[in-house]
Coordinates of C-alpha atoms in Angstrom, one line a residue:
Chain A
M1 CA 124.8 75.4 73.2
P2 CA 122.1 73.1 74.4
S3 CA 121.5 74.6 77.8
F4 CA 119.1 77.1 79.1
K5 CA 120.2 79.9 81.5
T6 CA 118.4 82.2 83.9
S7 CA 119.6 84.8 86.5
F8 CA 118.3 86.4 89.6
R9 CA 119.4 87.9 92.9
V10 CA 119.4 86.0 96.3
S11 CA 116.6 87.4 98.4
W12 CA 117.1 88.0 102.2
V13 CA 114.4 85.5 103.0
D14 CA 116.3 82.7 101.2
T15 CA 119.1 82.9 103.7
D16 CA 119.4 81.4 107.2
S17 CA 121.2 82.2 110.5
A18 CA 124.5 81.0 108.9
K19 CA 124.1 84.0 106.5
I20 CA 124.0 81.7 103.5
V21 CA 121.2 80.4 101.3
H22 CA 119.4 77.6 103.1
F23 CA 120.1 74.2 101.4
S24 CA 116.4 73.5 100.7
N25 CA 116.1 76.7 98.6
Y26 CA 118.4 75.4 95.9
F27 CA 115.5 73.0 95.0
R28 CA 113.3 76.1 94.7
Y29 CA 115.9 77.7 92.5
F30 CA 116.0 74.5 90.4
E31 CA 112.2 74.6 89.9
K32 CA 112.3 78.4 89.2
A33 CA 114.7 77.7 86.4
E34 CA 112.5 74.8 85.1
E35 CA 109.5 77.2 85.1
E36 CA 111.4 79.8 83.1
F37 CA 112.5 77.0 80.8
Y38 CA 109.0 75.9 80.1
R39 CA 107.9 79.4 79.5
K40 CA 110.7 79.6 76.9
L41 CA 109.5 76.4 75.3
G42 CA 106.1 78.1 75.0
C43 CA 104.2 76.1 77.6
N44 CA 103.9 76.0 81.4
F45 CA 102.7 73.6 84.1
D46 CA 99.1 74.7 83.7
D47 CA 99.2 74.3 79.9
M48 CA 100.5 70.8 80.4
A49 CA 97.5 70.0 82.6
E50 CA 94.9 71.7 80.4
K51 CA 96.2 71.0 76.9
Y52 CA 97.6 67.5 77.5
G53 CA 95.9 66.3 80.7
I54 CA 99.3 65.8 82.2
I55 CA 100.9 66.6 85.5
L56 CA 104.6 66.5 86.2
P57 CA 105.2 65.0 89.7
R58 CA 108.8 64.9 90.9
V59 CA 110.2 61.5 91.7
E60 CA 113.8 62.3 92.6
A61 CA 115.8 65.4 93.6
Y62 CA 119.5 65.7 94.4
C63 CA 121.9 68.6 95.1
H64 CA 125.6 68.8 95.8
Y65 CA 126.6 72.0 97.6
V66 CA 130.0 73.3 96.5
S67 CA 130.3 77.0 97.6
P68 CA 127.7 79.0 99.6
L69 CA 125.6 81.8 98.2
K70 CA 124.8 84.9 100.3
F71 CA 122.2 87.6 100.3
N72 CA 122.2 89.8 97.2
D73 CA 124.5 87.4 95.2
L74 CA 123.7 87.3 91.5
V75 CA 122.9 83.7 90.7
E76 CA 122.9 82.1 87.3
I77 CA 121.3 78.7 86.8
E78 CA 122.0 76.5 83.8
L79 CA 119.5 73.8 83.0
S80 CA 120.1 71.0 80.6
V81 CA 118.2 67.8 79.8
K82 CA 120.4 64.9 81.0
E83 CA 118.1 62.0 80.2
L84 CA 114.9 61.8 78.2
R85 CA 112.8 58.7 78.5
E86 CA 109.3 58.0 77.1
K87 CA 107.6 58.9 80.4
A88 CA 110.3 60.8 82.3
V89 CA 112.9 63.5 82.0
K90 CA 116.0 64.2 84.1
Y91 CA 117.0 67.9 84.3
W92 CA 120.5 68.8 85.4
F93 CA 121.1 72.1 87.1
K94 CA 124.3 74.1 87.6
V95 CA 124.0 77.0 90.0
Y96 CA 126.7 79.7 89.6
N97 CA 127.6 82.8 91.5
K98 CA 127.6 85.0 88.4
Q99 CA 129.9 87.7 89.9
N100 CA 132.9 85.4 90.3
G101 CA 131.9 82.6 88.0
R102 CA 132.2 80.0 90.8
L103 CA 130.0 76.9 90.9
A104 CA 127.8 77.1 94.0
A105 CA 125.9 73.8 93.6
E106 CA 124.7 71.3 91.0
G107 CA 122.0 68.7 91.0
Y108 CA 119.1 67.2 89.3
I109 CA 115.4 66.6 89.3
V110 CA 113.6 63.6 87.8
V111 CA 110.1 64.4 86.6
V112 CA 107.6 61.9 85.4
A113 CA 104.6 62.6 83.1
A114 CA 101.4 61.4 84.8
D115 CA 97.8 61.4 83.8
R116 CA 96.1 64.3 85.5
N117 CA 93.1 62.3 86.6
L118 CA 94.3 58.7 86.8
G119 CA 97.7 59.4 88.2
G120 CA 99.5 56.7 86.2
A121 CA 102.7 57.4 84.2
V122 CA 102.0 58.4 80.6
K123 CA 104.1 59.3 77.5
I124 CA 105.5 62.8 77.3
P125 CA 103.6 64.5 74.5
K126 CA 105.6 64.3 71.3
E127 CA 105.6 68.0 70.7
I128 CA 107.1 68.6 74.2
A129 CA 109.6 65.7 73.8
E130 CA 110.9 67.2 70.6
K131 CA 111.6 70.5 72.4
L132 CA 113.2 68.8 75.3
K133 CA 115.5 66.8 73.0
S134 CA 117.1 70.0 71.7
Y135 CA 118.3 70.8 75.2
M136 CA 120.1 67.5 75.7
E137 CA 123.8 67.3 76.5
F138 CA 125.9 65.1 74.4
Chain B
M1 CA 116.0 50.1 117.4
P2 CA 118.7 52.5 116.5
S3 CA 116.4 55.1 114.8
F4 CA 114.9 58.4 116.0
K5 CA 111.3 59.3 115.2
T6 CA 109.3 62.5 115.2
S7 CA 105.8 63.4 114.1
F8 CA 103.9 66.5 113.0
R9 CA 101.0 67.6 110.8
V10 CA 101.4 68.9 107.2
S11 CA 100.6 72.6 107.3
W12 CA 98.6 74.3 104.6
V13 CA 101.6 76.5 103.6
D14 CA 103.6 73.3 102.8
T15 CA 101.3 72.4 100.0
D16 CA 101.2 73.7 96.4
S17 CA 98.6 74.0 93.6
A18 CA 98.8 70.2 93.0
K19 CA 97.3 70.0 96.6
I20 CA 100.3 68.0 97.7
V21 CA 103.4 68.9 99.8
H22 CA 105.9 70.7 97.6
F23 CA 109.0 68.6 96.9
S24 CA 111.4 71.1 98.4
N25 CA 109.6 70.9 101.7
Y26 CA 110.7 67.3 102.3
F27 CA 114.2 68.7 102.8
R28 CA 112.8 71.1 105.4
Y29 CA 111.1 68.1 107.0
F30 CA 114.4 66.2 107.0
E31 CA 116.1 69.1 108.8
K32 CA 113.3 69.5 111.2
A33 CA 113.8 65.8 112.2
E34 CA 117.5 66.5 112.5
E35 CA 116.9 69.4 114.8
E36 CA 114.7 67.3 117.1
F37 CA 117.3 64.6 117.0
Y38 CA 120.0 67.0 118.2
R39 CA 117.7 68.2 120.9
K40 CA 117.3 64.6 122.0
L41 CA 121.1 64.1 122.0
G42 CA 121.3 67.1 124.3
C43 CA 122.8 69.7 121.9
N44 CA 121.7 71.9 119.1
F45 CA 123.3 73.7 116.1
D46 CA 124.0 76.8 118.3
D47 CA 125.6 74.6 121.0
M48 CA 127.8 73.1 118.4
A49 CA 129.0 76.5 117.3
E50 CA 129.5 77.9 120.8
K51 CA 130.8 74.9 122.7
Y52 CA 132.9 73.3 119.9
G53 CA 133.4 76.1 117.4
I54 CA 131.8 73.9 114.8
I55 CA 129.2 74.6 112.1
L56 CA 127.5 71.8 110.1
P57 CA 127.2 72.8 106.4
R58 CA 125.3 70.4 104.2
V59 CA 127.2 69.0 101.3
E60 CA 124.7 66.7 99.7
A61 CA 120.9 66.2 99.8
Y62 CA 118.7 63.7 98.1
C63 CA 115.1 62.7 98.1
H64 CA 113.1 59.9 96.4
Y65 CA 109.3 60.7 96.3
V66 CA 107.1 57.7 96.6
S67 CA 103.6 58.7 97.6
P68 CA 102.3 62.3 98.0
L69 CA 101.4 63.9 101.3
K70 CA 98.5 66.3 101.6
F71 CA 97.4 69.0 104.0
N72 CA 96.7 67.8 107.5
D73 CA 98.3 64.4 107.0
L74 CA 100.1 63.1 110.1
V75 CA 103.7 62.6 109.1
E76 CA 106.3 60.5 110.9
I77 CA 109.9 60.9 110.1
E78 CA 112.5 58.2 111.0
L79 CA 116.1 59.4 111.1
S80 CA 119.0 57.0 111.3
V81 CA 122.8 57.5 110.9
K82 CA 123.8 55.8 107.7
E83 CA 127.5 56.6 107.6
L84 CA 129.8 58.1 110.1
R85 CA 133.2 59.4 109.1
E86 CA 135.7 61.4 111.0
K87 CA 134.5 64.7 109.6
A88 CA 131.1 63.9 108.1
V89 CA 127.9 62.2 108.8
K90 CA 125.2 60.9 106.5
Y91 CA 121.6 60.8 107.8
W92 CA 119.0 58.7 106.3
F93 CA 115.4 59.8 106.5
K94 CA 112.2 57.8 105.9
V95 CA 109.0 59.9 105.7
Y96 CA 105.8 58.1 106.5
N97 CA 102.1 58.9 106.3
K98 CA 101.4 57.8 109.9
Q99 CA 97.7 57.3 109.3
N100 CA 98.1 54.5 106.7
G101 CA 101.7 53.6 107.4
R102 CA 102.7 54.2 103.8
L103 CA 106.2 55.4 102.9
A104 CA 105.9 58.9 101.4
A105 CA 109.5 59.6 100.7
E106 CA 113.0 58.7 101.7
G107 CA 116.4 60.3 101.3
Y108 CA 119.6 61.6 102.9
I109 CA 121.6 64.6 103.9
V110 CA 125.4 64.5 104.2
V111 CA 126.7 67.0 106.7
V112 CA 130.3 68.0 107.3
A113 CA 131.8 69.4 110.5
A114 CA 133.6 72.6 109.7
D115 CA 135.6 75.1 111.7
R116 CA 133.3 78.0 112.6
N117 CA 135.9 80.7 111.8
L118 CA 138.2 79.1 109.3
G119 CA 135.6 77.1 107.3
G120 CA 137.8 74.0 106.8
A121 CA 136.6 70.5 107.7
V122 CA 137.3 69.3 111.2
K123 CA 136.7 66.2 113.2
I124 CA 133.3 65.7 114.7
P125 CA 133.8 66.1 118.5
K126 CA 134.2 62.6 120.2
E127 CA 131.3 63.2 122.5
I128 CA 129.0 63.8 119.6
A129 CA 130.4 61.0 117.5
E130 CA 129.7 58.5 120.3
K131 CA 126.1 59.6 120.4
L132 CA 125.7 59.5 116.6
K133 CA 127.2 56.0 116.6
S134 CA 124.4 54.6 118.7
Y135 CA 121.9 55.6 116.0
M136 CA 123.7 53.8 113.2
E137 CA 121.9 51.1 111.3
F138 CA 123.6 47.7 111.0
Chain C
M1 CA 106.1 109.6 89.3
P2 CA 107.4 109.0 92.8
S3 CA 106.9 105.2 92.9
F4 CA 109.2 102.3 92.1
K5 CA 108.0 99.3 90.1
T6 CA 109.2 95.7 89.7
S7 CA 107.7 92.6 88.0
F8 CA 108.1 88.9 88.3
R9 CA 106.1 85.6 87.7
V10 CA 104.4 83.7 90.5
S11 CA 106.3 80.5 91.1
W12 CA 104.6 77.2 91.7
V13 CA 106.1 77.0 95.2
D14 CA 104.4 80.3 96.2
T15 CA 100.9 78.7 95.8
D16 CA 99.0 76.5 98.2
S17 CA 96.2 73.8 98.0
A18 CA 93.7 76.5 97.1
K19 CA 95.7 77.1 93.9
I20 CA 96.4 80.7 94.9
V21 CA 99.5 82.5 96.3
H22 CA 99.7 81.8 100.0
F23 CA 98.9 84.9 102.0
S24 CA 102.2 85.0 103.8
N25 CA 104.1 85.1 100.5
Y26 CA 102.8 88.7 99.8
F27 CA 105.1 89.8 102.6
R28 CA 107.9 88.1 100.8
Y29 CA 106.9 89.9 97.6
F30 CA 106.9 93.2 99.5
E31 CA 110.4 92.6 100.7
K32 CA 111.5 91.5 97.3
A33 CA 110.3 94.8 95.9
E34 CA 112.1 96.6 98.8
E35 CA 115.3 94.8 97.9
E36 CA 115.1 95.8 94.3
F37 CA 114.3 99.4 95.3
Y38 CA 117.4 99.5 97.5
R39 CA 119.5 98.2 94.6
K40 CA 118.1 101.0 92.5
L41 CA 119.0 103.5 95.2
G42 CA 122.5 102.1 95.0
C43 CA 122.7 100.4 98.3
N44 CA 121.5 97.1 99.9
F45 CA 120.8 95.7 103.3
D46 CA 124.5 94.6 103.6
D47 CA 125.8 98.0 102.6
M48 CA 123.6 99.6 105.2
A49 CA 125.2 97.3 107.8
E50 CA 128.8 97.8 106.6
K51 CA 128.8 101.4 105.6
Y52 CA 126.5 102.9 108.2
G53 CA 126.5 100.2 110.9
I54 CA 122.7 100.1 110.6
I55 CA 120.3 97.2 110.4
L56 CA 116.6 97.6 109.4
P57 CA 114.3 95.5 111.6
R58 CA 110.6 95.4 110.6
V59 CA 108.3 96.7 113.3
E60 CA 104.9 96.4 111.5
A61 CA 103.5 94.6 108.5
Y62 CA 100.1 94.7 107.0
C63 CA 98.3 93.3 103.9
H64 CA 94.8 93.6 102.5
Y65 CA 94.0 90.9 100.0
V66 CA 91.8 91.9 97.2
S67 CA 92.0 89.4 94.4
P68 CA 93.9 86.1 94.4
L69 CA 97.1 85.5 92.3
K70 CA 97.7 82.1 90.7
F71 CA 100.7 80.2 89.4
N72 CA 102.4 81.9 86.4
D73 CA 100.6 85.2 86.9
L74 CA 102.7 88.2 85.9
V75 CA 102.9 90.4 89.1
E76 CA 103.8 94.0 89.3
I77 CA 104.6 95.6 92.6
E78 CA 104.6 99.4 93.1
L79 CA 106.5 100.6 96.1
S80 CA 106.2 104.2 97.5
V81 CA 107.4 105.9 100.6
K82 CA 104.3 106.6 102.7
E83 CA 105.9 108.2 105.8
L84 CA 109.5 109.2 106.5
R85 CA 110.5 109.9 110.1
E86 CA 113.9 110.5 111.6
K87 CA 114.4 106.8 112.5
A88 CA 111.7 105.0 110.6
V89 CA 110.2 104.6 107.2
K90 CA 106.8 103.2 106.1
Y91 CA 106.7 101.7 102.6
W92 CA 103.4 101.2 100.9
F93 CA 103.0 98.4 98.4
K94 CA 100.5 97.8 95.7
V95 CA 100.5 94.3 94.1
Y96 CA 98.9 94.1 90.6
N97 CA 98.1 91.3 88.3
K98 CA 99.9 92.9 85.3
Q99 CA 98.0 90.9 82.7
N100 CA 94.6 92.4 83.6
G101 CA 95.7 95.4 85.6
R102 CA 93.7 94.3 88.6
L103 CA 94.8 95.1 92.1
A104 CA 95.6 91.8 93.9
A105 CA 96.7 93.2 97.3
E106 CA 98.1 96.3 99.1
G107 CA 99.8 96.8 102.3
Y108 CA 102.7 98.3 104.2
I109 CA 105.9 97.6 106.1
V110 CA 107.3 99.9 108.8
V111 CA 111.0 99.6 109.1
V112 CA 113.2 101.2 111.8
A113 CA 116.9 102.1 111.6
A114 CA 118.8 100.4 114.4
D115 CA 122.4 100.4 115.5
R116 CA 124.0 97.2 114.3
N117 CA 125.7 96.4 117.6
L118 CA 123.6 98.2 120.3
G119 CA 120.2 97.5 118.7
G120 CA 118.7 100.9 119.6
A121 CA 116.9 103.1 117.1
V122 CA 119.2 105.6 115.2
K123 CA 118.7 108.2 112.6
I124 CA 118.4 107.1 109.0
P125 CA 121.6 108.3 107.3
K126 CA 121.0 111.7 105.6
E127 CA 122.2 110.4 102.2
I128 CA 119.6 107.5 102.3
A129 CA 116.8 109.8 103.7
E130 CA 117.3 112.2 100.8
K131 CA 116.8 109.3 98.3
L132 CA 113.8 107.9 100.2
K133 CA 112.2 111.4 100.2
S134 CA 112.1 111.5 96.4
Y135 CA 109.8 108.4 96.4
M136 CA 107.3 109.9 98.8
E137 CA 103.7 110.3 97.7
F138 CA 102.1 113.7 98.1
Chain D
M1 CA 90.3 81.3 129.8
P2 CA 88.9 81.8 126.3
S3 CA 92.1 81.5 124.4
F4 CA 93.8 78.6 122.6
K5 CA 97.5 77.9 123.0
T6 CA 100.1 75.9 121.0
S7 CA 103.9 75.6 121.3
F8 CA 106.8 74.7 119.0
R9 CA 110.5 75.3 118.4
V10 CA 111.9 77.8 115.9
S11 CA 113.4 75.9 113.0
W12 CA 116.7 76.9 111.4
V13 CA 115.0 77.5 108.1
D14 CA 112.7 80.1 109.7
T15 CA 115.6 82.4 110.4
D16 CA 117.4 84.8 108.1
S17 CA 120.9 86.4 107.8
A18 CA 120.0 88.7 110.8
K19 CA 119.9 85.4 112.9
I20 CA 116.3 86.0 113.7
V21 CA 112.9 84.7 112.5
H22 CA 112.0 86.3 109.2
F23 CA 109.1 88.7 109.6
S24 CA 107.0 86.8 107.0
N25 CA 107.2 83.6 109.1
Y26 CA 105.1 85.0 111.9
F27 CA 102.2 84.8 109.5
R28 CA 103.0 81.2 109.0
Y29 CA 103.1 80.8 112.7
F30 CA 99.7 82.5 113.0
E31 CA 98.2 80.0 110.5
K32 CA 99.9 77.1 112.1
A33 CA 98.1 78.1 115.4
E34 CA 94.9 78.5 113.5
E35 CA 95.3 75.0 112.0
E36 CA 95.8 73.5 115.5
F37 CA 92.9 75.4 116.8
Y38 CA 90.6 74.0 114.1
R39 CA 91.8 70.5 114.9
K40 CA 90.9 71.1 118.5
L41 CA 87.4 72.3 117.4
G42 CA 87.1 69.0 115.6
C43 CA 87.3 70.2 112.0
N44 CA 90.0 71.4 109.6
F45 CA 90.2 73.4 106.4
D46 CA 89.4 70.3 104.3
D47 CA 86.4 69.4 106.4
M48 CA 85.1 72.9 105.9
A49 CA 85.3 72.5 102.1
E50 CA 83.9 69.0 102.0
K51 CA 81.2 69.2 104.7
Y52 CA 80.1 72.8 104.3
G53 CA 81.3 73.7 100.8
I54 CA 83.1 76.6 102.3
I55 CA 86.6 77.9 101.8
L56 CA 88.3 80.5 104.2
P57 CA 90.2 83.1 102.2
R58 CA 92.2 85.6 104.2
V59 CA 91.3 89.3 103.6
E60 CA 93.6 91.0 106.0
A61 CA 96.8 90.2 108.0
Y62 CA 98.7 92.3 110.4
C63 CA 101.7 91.9 112.7
H64 CA 103.5 94.1 115.2
Y65 CA 107.0 92.9 115.9
V66 CA 108.1 93.5 119.5
S67 CA 111.1 91.3 120.3
P68 CA 113.0 89.0 117.9
L69 CA 112.9 85.2 118.0
K70 CA 116.0 83.1 117.3
F71 CA 116.7 79.5 116.2
N72 CA 115.6 76.9 118.8
D73 CA 113.5 79.3 120.8
L74 CA 110.5 77.7 122.3
V75 CA 107.5 79.7 121.0
E76 CA 104.0 79.8 122.4
I77 CA 101.1 81.2 120.4
E78 CA 97.9 82.3 122.0
L79 CA 94.9 82.6 119.6
S80 CA 91.7 84.3 120.5
V81 CA 88.6 85.3 118.5
K82 CA 88.6 89.1 118.5
E83 CA 85.5 89.7 116.3
L84 CA 82.9 87.3 115.0
R85 CA 80.6 88.5 112.2
E86 CA 78.1 86.5 110.1
K87 CA 80.5 85.9 107.3
A88 CA 83.9 86.7 108.8
V89 CA 86.1 86.1 111.8
K90 CA 89.1 88.1 113.2
Y91 CA 91.7 86.0 115.1
W92 CA 94.1 87.7 117.4
F93 CA 97.5 86.1 117.9
K94 CA 100.1 86.7 120.6
V95 CA 103.5 85.1 120.1
Y96 CA 105.6 84.6 123.2
N97 CA 109.1 83.4 123.8
K98 CA 108.0 80.7 126.3
Q99 CA 111.4 80.6 128.0
N100 CA 111.4 84.1 129.3
G101 CA 107.7 84.9 128.9
R102 CA 108.4 87.9 126.7
L103 CA 106.0 89.0 124.0
A104 CA 107.7 88.5 120.6
A105 CA 104.9 89.8 118.4
E106 CA 101.1 90.1 118.1
G107 CA 98.7 90.6 115.2
Y108 CA 95.6 89.4 113.5
I109 CA 94.1 87.7 110.5
V110 CA 90.7 88.4 109.1
V111 CA 89.1 85.4 107.4
V112 CA 85.9 85.4 105.4
A113 CA 83.7 82.4 104.7
A114 CA 83.2 81.9 101.0
D115 CA 81.3 79.5 98.8
R116 CA 83.7 76.9 97.5
N117 CA 82.4 77.0 93.9
L118 CA 80.9 80.5 93.5
G119 CA 83.5 82.4 95.6
G120 CA 81.0 84.8 97.2
A121 CA 80.9 85.4 100.9
V122 CA 78.5 83.1 102.8
K123 CA 77.5 82.7 106.5
I124 CA 79.8 80.8 108.8
P125 CA 78.0 77.5 109.6
K126 CA 76.1 77.8 112.9
E127 CA 77.9 74.8 114.4
I128 CA 81.3 76.4 113.7
A129 CA 80.2 79.9 114.8
E130 CA 79.0 78.5 118.2
K131 CA 82.5 77.0 118.7
L132 CA 84.3 80.2 117.7
K133 CA 82.1 82.2 120.1
S134 CA 83.4 80.3 123.1
Y135 CA 86.9 81.6 122.3
M136 CA 86.0 85.3 122.2
E137 CA 87.7 87.8 124.4
F138 CA 85.4 90.0 126.5

């Protein structure tokens, strides 16, 4: 099983006047899953900056909304590595309503590795790339 | 010129620890432009619900990030209607840094017209569709 | 021990250009703790509305900021019931950096029980009041 | 008239499942008004940091909620300087529904001037203090 999973409850503040999670918050959910994923890999955004001098700007983000989430719903996000290039990685996210197993949304984020000071794209550190590889879908 | 434009300043709260606008906030900016656009058309989300019994759930959202925005930057968003189908509309957004004219990001949102009570997709009211048509790119 | 505790990590999106958690997000953290607390009591905002016909509008909110929180910090929030009146409850929140035990902020929210349809203040249901009482500080 | 005023529309994303503006967003509205106010004074948070080496951390925030705001409401915020000390300033905010003139909420933020690098409290630059003084209520 090459994917990473994390769960949490929908907060009241995540919802809007339609009584559903606001569409922009799915991107926050994606990133939250990515943060947990990095913690599991044993590093985080700050470590990347300090240890490797690398920041991870987002270059693309996409979401397809399938079935709305509401306040208090138990959400499960599944993260997998869809593409791994020298200087970029594409994460794929599936967002489920864990109570009924229904897919709520899916989408992706493309992240590039960039030099912390110069800004230009750089190679993803080998150590990190190895770890990411083990979460690739085949 | 078939596009609609609106401007505002980047708020402090929109930024993150990288000192740039958080990627999820571009989707909030897109929607903000859409809200202004509807006001200009002479209706708003609430009118749609009350007058036509229609809600406008988002089915897809995408953003390509080109050049970061920072606190206090003057932003200009250009909205145009990219596709208009019987029951759905695709808005295209270009986000500019108005001070230097540089493209910061571009992307889209696909919105479907749905029955307020039953939830199923319905036709966009003719009156609205006519107005949307005049903002289509050719 | 009459207080309720919950823990989570600071997300990247919670921070601002000063590289610290934005001051408005502490109120979101307070509410997040309140949501968890209600779940522990065996009810949630939606249950309150459906079972008792009650909504819980906020009438006051206050926070004193002591020591900033940063991305990835492990936060612990302690909630206690500071005051319990017939129609209102005042929650007190202490926000700690769990890694060093330091107080990051403390504050309160005053919530009133209101009739879901008529809007006027109503008594907190006895069953809920009993539960809240057990979390009061003396 | 020693106060500063600014207006804007309530965005959809500002609202929650109760179909009203989420209580935490009033603090974002306060800060938005503060940002506009600084622009009017001819400086902004970044100028403060670059020109004077000063950052402006928040030490207290309070809001009293009077009457809810909904999507699309036209909001007017009135900012005045309530207290001005050597190293701190207390802003008072009144939030109105501009369509009916009704007070929606009021509250305050206490901001301290701090050395950008050392973090300790420092005097508010004389030039800024003079400007702030002219917005004090008597």
